[in-house]
Every structure is written in C-alpha cells, then in structure tokens.
Amino acid sequence: MFPKSHDFSVFNRNWVNSKCTQDSINRLPDELLISIVSHLPVKEAIKTSVIARRWRYFWKCSSILDFDGSKVLFESDEPIWLRDERRKFATTVNKVLDLHSLPTIEQFRIAFDLDQSNADDIGKWLQFAFAKRVKRLELNLAESYIGRLDKQYSFPNMCDTIERLRILPSGCESLVALCLIDVDVTEETLEFFVSNCPLLEELRVRYSNYLKKFAASSPLVRLKRFEIASRGTCKSVEICTPNLLSFAFYGILRVSINLKNLNWSETLIKRRIYVPAKGHIRHQCLEVLEIQGFAGADIDAELALYVIENAPSLKRIIIDFRRQKPDVMGKLEIGIARAGNHTQMAMATEGVLMLKSKLSAGVELIINQ
Amino acid sequence: MAAETGTPTTLTLKSNDDELFSVAESAAILSVTIRNMVEDGCAGGVIPLDNVDGKTLASVITYMNGISAIPADEEKKKSYRDKFLSDKDFETLADMVLAANYLNMSCLMDAVSAKIAQVMEKKSVGWVRRKFGIENDYTPEEEAAVKEEHKWTFEGVETDDDN
C-alpha cells in the first residue's frame, strides 16, 4: 500500500509534488508543521495523520507528549469504572510511545488518576521519557474524587542501583522541570534529582506521603521555581535556593486548629528559617510569594515575614484563603469565608492585616478568597 | 557582544521588500540569527533579512520590543505573547512562524505554533483542510486505512485489547 511508518522521505516527496497554494498552511516546511502538531494534545495530533499524505507521520515526531486523560473522568455523563478507564488510558499511552519516533522530547506529561496498580506501565513511561532526554516531566496522578483508598503510586527509588538503571539507563542530565503530583516520592529520590540534574530549574512536589522532610546538601543554584504541598506528612524543608523566582507553599486549611497541626507548622517554619548568617540575604531574586490556605495562624505569618525579610526583590505577595484541592483540575476548595466560619475568617483577615503593616512600600499584596 | 558601552546600540534591519527598520540591539538579539551576526561583527551597516517581508518584520519588531521590555517574569511574558497573537489571522500567523524560524526565535516560534494548534484543536479533519487550504491527496481507500489504523484514538481502545 503506502510506506511504512518510519519512511520519512515521503514528506519531502509530497512537499515537492503537491501544488502548494501560496495561501495555505502547506507553504510551511515540515519542521514547522511538526512544531504545530507537537502543540496538540496527543490524540488530536494523531488525528492530523488523516488530513493528507504529507501530514501522515508528523505526530510521530512530536516533541511534546501531553497525555491528559483527566477530562474523561470529569466530563463523562455516563457512570465510569475507574479500573476500566485506567486500563484504556495506559493502553493508549503504550501504543503512542511504541510508535513515537523522535529521538528526543521536550515535554512528557501524564495527567490521569492512576495508582500503584499501574506501576509497571508508569515505570516504562518514565524509562521512555528519560531515554528521550526529556526536559520537562510531569506526573500528575491526582485522584479524581476525594477519599480514594487506592495506594498512591510510589516513584522508583533512585538510590537503589537496580531501580536507577531500570528507569535512567542513560541518566537524567537533560531534566529542566520535574513535577510530581500525588506521587509518593522519597527525600532521597528528590535529592538524587536535584544533585544529578544540573539544569533543573523547576521542582514541584505535591502530596507525597513518603516525604517527611526535604533537605538538599548543597545550594540549589539553578532552581527558579519551587513548590511544595503536603497533607501534613512533611515536617521540614531545608534548602538553600539563592536564585529562586517563585515559591509556592500549599499548606493545609486549618478547619480546626489542633496541636498536631500547630506542631507540624512550627517544625516546618523553624527548619525553613535555617538561621542565615547575619546580613546575608537568602532569596536575592524572589519576586512572588504565594501562600494558599492562609489561615492567619503563626505558621503563615512567620513564613511570610521570613520571606519579606529575606527577599529584597519581593514585588508581590498573593494570599489565598482557599486551599488547593488535590485533584486533577486544580479546582479550589470552597473558601473558609463562604463556608461561613466567621471565627476562622476573622483570624485569617487579622493575619493579613498584620502582614500588611510589615510590608515595605513596593510590595503588592493580593488577596484571593 | 559588539558594543557594551553606555549608549544603547541601534541596528538597522532590511526586509526583502527593501523596507528599513531601526531596532535596539538589546531587543533585536532575541533573534539568534541576528545575535550571531552582531557577535561576528557583521552588523555594522544594514542587516538584510531576505526571507521576511516588511509587514511581518514590523510585527516581529513590535514583539521584540514588547517582550524585551518585560523583566524575567515568565508569566508576564507569556501573557504578553498571548495578547500579541490574539488578533492575528491565520495568514499572518503563518508568516510569523516562518519569520521566527528564519530569525531563530524559539519562544516566538513556539508561541505561534501553539496558537495555530489551538485553532486546529477539536476541529474535524474536513474543517482543517478547508480552513488551511489543504488538498486531500489520499484515495478514499487510503484515507479509510489511515483512519482504521488510528481508530483507537478516535473511539477508545476496546477493540485493541486482544492484540
């Protein structure tokens, strides 16, 4: 019939043969059409193979592989079985990866409610992404409904040689951004990445049950964006990030402030402050501080004050009284204000007022509620 | 860089239809092609850009000036790009992506590609062909075969589970 998938010479032949009208998209060279197709979600990209002969294999050279299946779980009118959907999703990803033919990729993203039962597949995907020298890697396995009892996916332990050789046979030096949501990743594995990825600029870790603390042994000079969210398991964060541009802290909404939460908070803040040498400024470049789930408790204020004092370039503080719900769509939970708890609202507002009084003139305070 | 003295250096760019444009060197070197010329010292007189017409070059220069005025804030840059591209029709976008490619401006190229992809997204194959003036050169049999090959992406994967 017509050429097999890996025969790319077909592109140029069609390019010359087709009568390209000057007004059509056909006047663009293959590399630009591939760049356009790369920006489509994977399924849409594959659909472009039907447009015309020239377009048939473009999707296989896509440098962005964005597998976002989360909408299926939210937009379906029919009742769906998560187990079936997971199987379908994994089959789709596996097929696409089998056919993909570009030696390197820019971005690899998985967004779907998967759990430890999908570990074999996810392991293969990670292997694929690292083998193709991925720059931006995101695993967003956020649960599609609250109260799921499945075991969260455990990221392979990179300090175990066998695991490391399985996932990263050729290293991970190309990594620029790593985002893990609802993935159980250990401190050792994160430390492995921060010390072995010389280009790493962005690190986002949300809701790892294994992450009890995070301390990097050496300053993370390249790190520009850092985000951490914890359901309360992470007790301390201790890193030196002199060039940080943005820092997001997703705390827990204090629906009821109890000793346990307070303890957790205090430990976090104390470790975070990290006693800098006198006069030495830690966060020279930090411009934006965003605190979600701000409840006016000591932790929130202390954290903000610490940043204000140590970030001379600070331009904006964004305070959000709501907390980000750990779901795929990034929806925000109903703010405490709307939940009608006046005491908590008053406490949060008081916290903000106190903060405002400490701000220097150039810093903007934005409040979302 | 060629000149790092106090006064900002201005470059003169010439489009393929002989229009001349003045642009600050600091903005123009967003183009790796131009930056290389500056570094090699070939940017003394007029820089000819043989693959870009005047209308497109004017637009690219607006972009260069706009984006280089924004300090290192990726979000602001992104929203500037979105706004800059929002009112461009498809022909202009195609000219821009060709120019961005020639000038080696990866951020503009990426943004325009994403914008064109956004236009295509969720549209039928027929719509894309009509909109972009693409002639369908598949025979009906071939087209059916390609569709069949990727049936699973259109309709889910149940039929492939036996493989």
Coordinates of C-alpha atoms in Angstrom, one line a residue:
Chain A
M1 CA 0.0 0.0 0.0
F2 CA 1.9 3.1 1.2
P3 CA 5.2 3.5 3.0
K4 CA 5.7 2.1 6.5
S5 CA 5.8 4.4 9.4
H6 CA 9.5 5.1 9.5
D7 CA 9.9 6.2 6.0
F8 CA 10.1 10.0 6.4
S9 CA 11.4 10.6 2.9
V10 CA 7.7 10.6 2.0
F11 CA 7.4 14.1 3.4
N12 CA 9.7 15.8 1.0
R13 CA 8.4 14.0 -2.0
N14 CA 4.9 15.1 -1.2
W15 CA 6.1 18.6 -0.4
V16 CA 7.6 18.9 -3.9
N17 CA 4.7 17.2 -5.7
S18 CA 1.8 18.9 -4.0
K19 CA 0.6 22.1 -5.7
C20 CA 1.1 24.3 -2.8
T21 CA -1.1 27.3 -3.0
Q22 CA 0.7 30.3 -1.6
D23 CA -2.1 31.0 0.8
S24 CA -2.2 27.6 2.5
I25 CA -0.5 26.1 5.5
N26 CA 1.2 23.9 3.0
R27 CA 3.8 26.6 2.4
L28 CA 5.3 25.9 5.8
P29 CA 8.2 23.4 5.9
D30 CA 7.8 20.1 7.6
E31 CA 9.7 21.1 10.7
L32 CA 7.2 23.9 11.4
L33 CA 4.2 21.8 10.7
I34 CA 5.6 19.2 13.2
S35 CA 6.1 22.0 15.7
I36 CA 2.4 22.9 15.3
V37 CA 1.3 19.3 15.6
S38 CA 3.5 18.9 18.7
H39 CA 1.4 21.5 20.4
L40 CA -1.8 19.5 20.1
P41 CA -2.9 17.0 22.7
V42 CA -1.6 13.6 21.7
K43 CA -5.0 12.3 20.4
E44 CA -5.6 15.4 18.4
A45 CA -2.1 15.2 17.0
I46 CA -2.6 11.6 15.8
K47 CA -5.9 12.7 14.1
T48 CA -3.9 15.0 11.9
S49 CA -2.5 12.0 10.1
V50 CA -5.8 11.8 8.2
I51 CA -5.5 15.3 6.8
A52 CA -3.3 14.5 3.8
R53 CA -0.3 12.3 2.9
R54 CA 2.2 14.9 3.9
W55 CA 0.7 15.0 7.3
R56 CA 0.6 11.3 7.9
Y57 CA 3.6 10.9 10.2
F58 CA 4.1 14.3 11.6
W59 CA 2.7 13.3 15.0
K60 CA 5.3 10.7 15.4
C61 CA 7.9 13.4 15.5
S62 CA 6.1 15.4 18.2
S63 CA 8.4 16.8 20.8
I64 CA 5.7 17.3 23.3
L65 CA 3.8 14.3 24.6
D66 CA 0.9 15.5 26.7
F67 CA -1.3 12.7 27.9
D68 CA -4.1 14.4 29.7
G69 CA -6.9 12.0 30.2
S70 CA -8.3 13.7 33.3
K71 CA -11.2 15.3 31.5
V72 CA -12.7 11.9 30.7
L73 CA -13.2 11.4 34.4
F74 CA -14.9 14.7 34.9
E75 CA -16.9 15.3 31.8
S76 CA -18.4 11.9 31.3
D77 CA -22.2 11.8 31.7
E78 CA -22.2 8.1 31.9
P79 CA -21.0 6.4 35.1
I80 CA -17.4 5.2 34.5
W81 CA -15.4 2.5 36.1
L82 CA -12.1 3.8 37.1
R83 CA -10.4 0.5 36.7
D84 CA -11.5 0.3 33.0
E85 CA -10.6 3.9 32.3
R86 CA -7.1 3.3 33.8
R87 CA -6.6 0.3 31.6
K88 CA -7.7 2.2 28.5
F89 CA -5.6 5.2 29.3
A90 CA -2.5 3.0 29.9
T91 CA -3.1 1.1 26.6
T92 CA -3.3 4.4 24.7
V93 CA -0.1 5.8 26.2
N94 CA 1.7 2.5 25.5
K95 CA 0.6 2.5 21.8
V96 CA 1.6 6.0 21.2
L97 CA 5.0 5.5 22.8
D98 CA 5.6 2.4 20.6
L99 CA 5.0 4.4 17.5
H100 CA 6.8 7.6 18.5
S101 CA 10.0 8.1 16.5
L102 CA 11.8 11.3 17.5
P103 CA 15.0 10.6 19.5
T104 CA 14.5 13.4 22.0
I105 CA 11.4 15.1 23.5
E106 CA 10.9 18.4 25.2
Q107 CA 8.0 17.6 27.4
F108 CA 6.3 14.5 28.7
R109 CA 3.2 14.8 30.8
I110 CA 0.8 12.3 32.3
A111 CA -2.4 13.6 33.9
F112 CA -4.7 10.8 35.0
D113 CA -6.0 9.2 38.2
L114 CA -3.5 6.3 38.3
D115 CA -2.2 4.4 41.3
Q116 CA 0.3 1.8 42.4
S117 CA -1.5 -0.9 40.4
N118 CA -0.3 1.0 37.3
A119 CA 3.3 1.0 38.5
D120 CA 4.6 -1.3 35.7
D121 CA 3.3 1.0 33.0
I122 CA 4.3 4.2 34.7
G123 CA 7.8 2.8 35.1
K124 CA 8.0 2.1 31.4
W125 CA 6.8 5.6 30.6
L126 CA 9.5 7.2 32.9
Q127 CA 12.1 5.0 31.2
F128 CA 10.9 6.2 27.8
A129 CA 10.9 9.8 28.8
F130 CA 14.4 9.7 30.3
A131 CA 15.7 7.7 27.3
K132 CA 14.4 10.5 25.1
R133 CA 16.2 13.1 27.2
V134 CA 13.1 14.7 28.4
K135 CA 13.4 18.3 29.6
R136 CA 10.0 18.8 31.3
L137 CA 8.5 15.8 33.1
E138 CA 5.2 15.9 34.9
L139 CA 3.3 13.0 36.5
N140 CA 0.0 14.3 37.7
L141 CA -1.8 11.3 39.2
A142 CA -4.2 13.3 41.3
E143 CA -7.2 11.4 42.4
S144 CA -10.5 12.2 40.6
Y145 CA -12.6 12.1 43.7
I146 CA -11.8 12.6 47.3
G147 CA -11.5 9.7 49.7
R148 CA -9.9 7.2 47.3
L149 CA -8.5 4.3 49.1
D150 CA -6.1 3.1 46.4
K151 CA -2.4 3.1 47.2
Q152 CA -0.8 6.1 45.7
Y153 CA 1.9 5.5 43.1
S154 CA 5.5 5.1 44.5
F155 CA 8.2 6.7 42.4
P156 CA 11.0 4.2 41.9
N157 CA 13.8 4.8 44.4
M158 CA 16.7 6.4 42.6
C159 CA 19.1 5.4 45.3
D160 CA 18.6 1.8 44.6
T161 CA 21.0 0.9 41.8
I162 CA 18.8 -1.6 40.1
E163 CA 15.9 0.8 40.0
R164 CA 18.0 3.6 38.9
L165 CA 19.5 1.6 36.0
R166 CA 16.0 0.5 35.0
I167 CA 14.5 4.0 34.9
L168 CA 17.5 6.0 34.0
P169 CA 19.9 3.8 32.0
S170 CA 21.4 6.9 30.3
G171 CA 21.0 9.4 33.2
C172 CA 18.7 12.4 33.6
E173 CA 21.0 15.4 32.9
S174 CA 18.6 17.0 30.5
L175 CA 15.8 17.5 33.0
V176 CA 14.8 21.1 33.5
A177 CA 11.4 20.8 35.2
L178 CA 10.1 18.0 37.4
C179 CA 6.5 17.9 38.7
L180 CA 5.1 15.1 40.7
I181 CA 1.5 15.3 42.0
D182 CA 0.0 12.6 44.1
V183 CA 3.1 10.5 43.7
D184 CA 4.9 9.0 46.7
V185 CA 8.5 10.1 46.3
T186 CA 11.1 9.9 48.9
E187 CA 13.5 12.6 50.0
E188 CA 16.4 10.5 48.8
T189 CA 15.0 10.3 45.3
L190 CA 14.3 14.1 45.2
E191 CA 17.8 14.7 46.4
F192 CA 19.1 12.4 43.7
F193 CA 17.4 14.5 41.1
V194 CA 18.4 17.9 42.4
S195 CA 22.0 16.8 42.6
N196 CA 22.1 14.9 39.3
C197 CA 20.2 17.3 37.1
P198 CA 22.5 20.3 36.5
L199 CA 19.8 22.1 34.5
L200 CA 16.9 21.7 36.9
E201 CA 15.0 25.0 37.3
E202 CA 11.6 23.9 38.5
L203 CA 10.6 21.4 41.1
R204 CA 7.1 20.8 42.2
V205 CA 6.1 18.1 44.6
R206 CA 2.6 17.7 45.9
Y207 CA 1.3 15.2 48.4
S208 CA 4.0 12.7 48.7
N209 CA 3.2 10.5 51.7
Y210 CA 6.9 9.5 51.8
L211 CA 8.3 12.9 52.0
K212 CA 8.9 13.5 55.7
K213 CA 11.4 16.2 55.2
F214 CA 13.4 17.7 52.4
A215 CA 16.9 18.9 52.8
A216 CA 19.4 19.4 50.0
S217 CA 23.0 19.1 51.0
S218 CA 24.3 21.8 48.6
P219 CA 22.7 25.1 47.5
L220 CA 20.4 24.7 44.5
V221 CA 21.8 27.5 42.4
R222 CA 19.8 26.8 39.3
L223 CA 16.4 26.4 41.0
K224 CA 14.0 29.1 40.0
R225 CA 10.6 27.7 40.9
F226 CA 9.9 25.6 43.9
E227 CA 6.6 24.4 45.1
I228 CA 5.8 22.0 47.9
A229 CA 2.5 20.7 49.1
S230 CA 1.9 18.3 51.9
R231 CA -1.0 16.8 53.6
G232 CA 0.9 17.1 56.9
T233 CA 3.5 14.4 56.5
C234 CA 6.3 16.7 55.5
K235 CA 7.8 18.2 58.7
S236 CA 10.7 20.2 57.5
V237 CA 12.2 21.7 54.4
E238 CA 15.7 22.9 54.4
I239 CA 17.2 24.1 51.2
C240 CA 19.3 27.0 50.0
T241 CA 18.0 28.4 46.8
P242 CA 19.7 31.8 46.1
N243 CA 18.1 32.3 42.7
L244 CA 14.6 31.4 43.4
L245 CA 12.0 33.4 41.4
S246 CA 8.8 31.9 42.8
F247 CA 7.9 29.8 45.8
A248 CA 4.6 28.3 46.4
F249 CA 3.6 26.7 49.7
Y250 CA 0.4 24.7 49.8
G251 CA -0.5 24.3 53.4
I252 CA -3.4 22.6 55.0
L253 CA -6.5 24.6 55.7
R254 CA -7.0 24.7 59.5
V255 CA -10.6 23.8 59.7
S256 CA -9.8 23.0 63.2
I257 CA -6.6 24.1 64.6
N258 CA -5.3 21.4 66.9
L259 CA -2.0 20.8 68.5
K260 CA -0.9 18.4 65.9
N261 CA -1.2 20.9 63.1
L262 CA 0.4 23.6 65.1
N263 CA 3.4 21.3 65.9
W264 CA 3.7 20.5 62.3
S265 CA 3.6 24.1 61.3
E266 CA 6.2 25.2 63.8
T267 CA 8.6 22.5 62.9
L268 CA 8.3 23.4 59.3
I269 CA 8.9 27.1 59.9
K270 CA 11.8 26.6 62.3
R271 CA 13.6 24.3 59.9
R272 CA 12.8 26.5 57.0
I273 CA 14.3 29.6 58.6
Y274 CA 17.6 27.9 58.6
V275 CA 19.3 30.7 60.5
P276 CA 21.1 32.6 57.8
A277 CA 24.4 34.3 58.7
K278 CA 23.7 37.8 59.8
G279 CA 23.3 40.3 57.0
H280 CA 23.4 37.5 54.4
I281 CA 20.3 37.6 52.2
R282 CA 18.9 34.2 51.2
H283 CA 16.4 35.0 48.4
Q284 CA 18.0 37.7 46.4
C285 CA 15.8 37.1 43.3
L286 CA 12.5 36.1 44.8
E287 CA 9.7 38.3 43.4
V288 CA 6.5 36.5 44.1
L289 CA 5.4 34.7 47.2
E290 CA 2.1 32.8 47.1
I291 CA 0.6 31.2 50.1
Q292 CA -2.5 29.1 49.6
G293 CA -4.7 28.0 52.5
F294 CA -3.6 31.1 54.5
A295 CA -5.4 30.9 57.8
G296 CA -3.7 33.6 59.8
A297 CA -2.0 31.1 62.1
D298 CA 1.5 31.6 63.3
I299 CA 3.0 29.4 60.6
D300 CA 1.5 31.5 57.8
A301 CA 2.6 34.8 59.2
E302 CA 6.0 33.6 60.2
L303 CA 6.6 32.1 56.8
A304 CA 5.5 35.3 55.1
L305 CA 7.6 37.5 57.4
Y306 CA 10.6 35.4 57.0
V307 CA 10.3 35.8 53.2
I308 CA 9.7 39.5 53.5
E309 CA 12.9 40.0 55.5
N310 CA 15.0 37.8 53.3
A311 CA 13.8 38.7 49.8
P312 CA 14.8 42.2 48.9
S313 CA 13.4 41.9 45.3
L314 CA 9.9 40.9 46.5
K315 CA 7.2 42.6 44.5
R316 CA 4.1 40.7 45.2
I317 CA 2.5 38.5 47.9
I318 CA -0.5 36.5 46.9
I319 CA -2.6 35.3 49.8
D320 CA -5.3 32.8 49.1
F321 CA -7.7 31.8 51.9
R322 CA -8.7 28.7 50.0
R323 CA -6.7 25.6 49.7
Q324 CA -6.0 23.8 46.5
K325 CA -7.8 20.5 46.4
P326 CA -5.5 17.8 45.3
D327 CA -7.4 17.0 42.1
V328 CA -6.5 16.9 38.5
M329 CA -8.4 20.0 37.5
G330 CA -6.7 22.2 40.1
K331 CA -10.1 23.3 41.5
L332 CA -10.0 25.3 44.7
E333 CA -12.0 24.2 47.6
I334 CA -14.7 26.5 48.9
G335 CA -13.0 29.3 50.8
I336 CA -13.4 29.4 54.5
A337 CA -15.3 32.7 54.1
R338 CA -18.0 31.0 52.1
A339 CA -18.1 28.1 54.4
G340 CA -19.4 30.6 56.9
N341 CA -17.0 30.1 59.6
H342 CA -16.6 33.7 60.9
T343 CA -14.0 33.0 63.6
Q344 CA -11.6 31.4 61.1
M345 CA -12.3 34.2 58.6
A346 CA -11.6 36.8 61.2
M347 CA -8.4 35.1 62.1
A348 CA -7.2 34.9 58.5
T349 CA -8.1 38.6 58.0
E350 CA -6.3 39.6 61.1
G351 CA -3.2 37.7 59.9
V352 CA -3.3 39.6 56.6
L353 CA -3.6 43.0 58.3
M354 CA -0.6 42.2 60.5
L355 CA 1.3 41.2 57.4
K356 CA 0.3 44.4 55.6
S357 CA 1.7 46.5 58.3
K358 CA 5.1 44.8 57.9
L359 CA 5.3 45.2 54.1
S360 CA 7.6 47.8 52.6
A361 CA 6.2 50.3 50.1
G362 CA 7.0 48.5 46.9
V363 CA 5.4 45.2 47.7
E364 CA 1.9 44.5 46.4
L365 CA -0.5 42.4 48.5
I366 CA -3.1 40.4 46.6
I367 CA -5.9 38.6 48.4
N368 CA -8.0 35.9 46.9
Q369 CA -10.9 34.5 48.9
Chain B
M1 CA 28.5 41.5 22.3
A2 CA 29.9 44.1 20.0
A3 CA 29.2 47.2 22.0
E4 CA 28.8 47.3 25.7
T5 CA 29.2 50.9 26.2
G6 CA 26.7 53.2 27.9
T7 CA 24.6 54.3 24.9
P8 CA 22.2 51.7 23.5
T9 CA 23.2 50.5 20.1
T10 CA 20.7 50.6 17.3
L11 CA 20.6 48.1 14.4
T12 CA 19.1 48.6 11.0
L13 CA 17.2 45.7 9.6
K14 CA 16.1 45.5 5.9
S15 CA 13.1 43.4 4.8
N16 CA 13.1 41.5 1.5
D17 CA 10.9 44.3 0.0
D18 CA 13.5 46.9 0.9
E19 CA 11.9 48.5 4.0
L20 CA 14.3 49.7 6.6
F21 CA 13.7 49.3 10.4
S22 CA 15.6 50.6 13.3
V23 CA 15.6 48.5 16.4
A24 CA 17.6 48.5 19.7
E25 CA 20.3 45.9 19.6
S26 CA 19.2 44.6 23.0
A27 CA 15.7 43.7 21.5
A28 CA 17.0 42.5 18.2
I29 CA 19.3 39.9 19.7
L30 CA 16.3 37.9 20.8
S31 CA 16.8 36.6 17.3
V32 CA 19.7 34.1 17.4
T33 CA 20.3 34.8 13.7
I34 CA 20.8 38.5 14.4
R35 CA 22.7 37.9 17.6
N36 CA 25.2 35.7 15.7
M37 CA 25.7 38.5 13.1
V38 CA 26.3 41.0 15.8
E39 CA 28.8 38.7 17.6
D40 CA 30.6 38.1 14.3
G41 CA 30.8 41.8 13.7
C42 CA 28.7 41.7 10.6
A43 CA 26.0 44.0 11.9
G44 CA 27.8 47.3 11.2
G45 CA 25.7 48.5 8.3
V46 CA 22.3 47.3 7.3
I47 CA 21.3 43.7 8.1
P48 CA 19.4 42.2 5.2
L49 CA 16.7 39.7 6.1
D50 CA 16.0 38.0 2.8
N51 CA 13.2 35.8 4.0
V52 CA 11.0 38.3 5.8
D53 CA 8.7 40.9 4.2
G54 CA 8.2 44.4 5.6
K55 CA 4.8 43.8 7.1
T56 CA 5.9 40.7 9.0
L57 CA 9.2 42.3 10.1
A58 CA 7.3 45.3 11.5
S59 CA 5.2 42.9 13.5
V60 CA 8.2 40.9 14.7
I61 CA 10.0 44.1 15.8
T62 CA 6.9 45.1 17.8
Y63 CA 7.1 41.7 19.5
M64 CA 10.9 42.1 20.1
N65 CA 10.4 45.5 21.7
G66 CA 7.4 44.4 23.8
I67 CA 8.9 41.2 25.2
S68 CA 12.4 42.6 25.9
A69 CA 10.8 45.4 28.0
I70 CA 9.5 42.7 30.4
P71 CA 11.9 41.6 33.1
A72 CA 12.5 38.0 33.9
D73 CA 8.9 37.1 34.6
E74 CA 7.8 34.1 32.5
E75 CA 4.1 34.5 33.3
K76 CA 4.1 38.2 32.2
K77 CA 6.0 37.2 29.1
K78 CA 3.5 34.5 28.3
S79 CA 0.5 36.8 28.7
Y80 CA 2.2 39.4 26.5
R81 CA 2.7 36.7 23.8
D82 CA -0.9 35.6 24.1
K83 CA -2.1 39.1 23.8
F84 CA 0.2 39.9 20.9
L85 CA -1.0 36.9 18.9
S86 CA -4.7 37.1 19.9
D87 CA -5.8 39.4 17.0
K88 CA -3.6 37.8 14.2
D89 CA -5.3 36.0 11.4
F90 CA -4.0 32.7 10.1
E91 CA -2.0 34.1 7.2
T92 CA -0.2 36.5 9.5
L93 CA 0.5 33.6 11.9
A94 CA 1.9 31.5 9.1
D95 CA 4.2 34.5 8.1
M96 CA 5.2 35.0 11.7
V97 CA 6.2 31.3 12.3
L98 CA 8.3 31.3 9.1
A99 CA 10.0 34.6 10.1
A100 CA 10.5 33.3 13.7
N101 CA 12.1 30.1 12.3
Y102 CA 14.4 32.1 9.9
L103 CA 15.3 34.5 12.7
N104 CA 15.8 31.6 15.1
M105 CA 13.5 33.0 17.8
S106 CA 12.4 29.8 19.6
C107 CA 10.0 31.4 22.0
L108 CA 8.0 33.2 19.3
M109 CA 8.1 30.1 17.1
D110 CA 6.7 28.0 20.0
A111 CA 4.0 30.6 20.8
V112 CA 2.8 30.9 17.2
S113 CA 2.8 27.1 16.7
A114 CA 0.8 26.7 19.9
K115 CA -1.6 29.4 18.6
I116 CA -2.1 27.6 15.3
A117 CA -2.6 24.3 17.1
Q118 CA -5.2 26.0 19.3
V119 CA -7.1 26.9 16.1
M120 CA -7.0 23.3 14.9
E121 CA -7.9 21.7 18.2
K122 CA -11.2 19.9 18.4
K123 CA -11.9 20.6 14.7
S124 CA -12.8 17.9 12.2
V125 CA -10.3 16.9 9.6
G126 CA -12.6 18.3 6.9
W127 CA -12.6 21.7 8.7
V128 CA -8.9 21.8 9.0
R129 CA -8.5 21.0 5.2
R130 CA -10.9 23.8 4.3
K131 CA -9.6 26.3 6.7
F132 CA -5.9 25.8 5.7
G133 CA -6.5 25.1 2.1
I134 CA -5.1 21.6 2.2
E135 CA -5.8 19.3 -0.7
N136 CA -6.7 15.8 0.4
D137 CA -4.5 13.6 -1.7
Y138 CA -5.4 10.3 -0.1
T139 CA -7.6 8.0 -2.2
P140 CA -10.8 7.1 -0.3
E141 CA -9.3 3.6 0.4
E142 CA -6.1 5.1 1.8
E143 CA -7.9 7.5 3.9
A144 CA -10.1 4.8 5.3
A145 CA -7.0 2.7 6.0
V146 CA -5.3 5.6 7.9
K147 CA -8.4 6.2 9.9
E148 CA -8.7 2.5 10.7
E149 CA -5.0 2.4 11.8
H150 CA -5.7 5.0 14.5
K151 CA -9.3 4.1 15.2
W152 CA -8.4 3.6 18.8
T153 CA -7.5 7.2 19.2
F154 CA -10.9 8.3 17.9
E155 CA -13.0 5.8 19.7
G156 CA -11.2 4.4 22.7
V157 CA -9.2 1.2 22.8
E158 CA -11.5 -1.6 23.5
T159 CA -11.1 -3.1 20.1
D160 CA -7.3 -3.4 20.5
D161 CA -7.3 -5.3 23.8
D162 CA -7.0 -8.7 22.0
N163 CA -3.7 -7.8 20.4

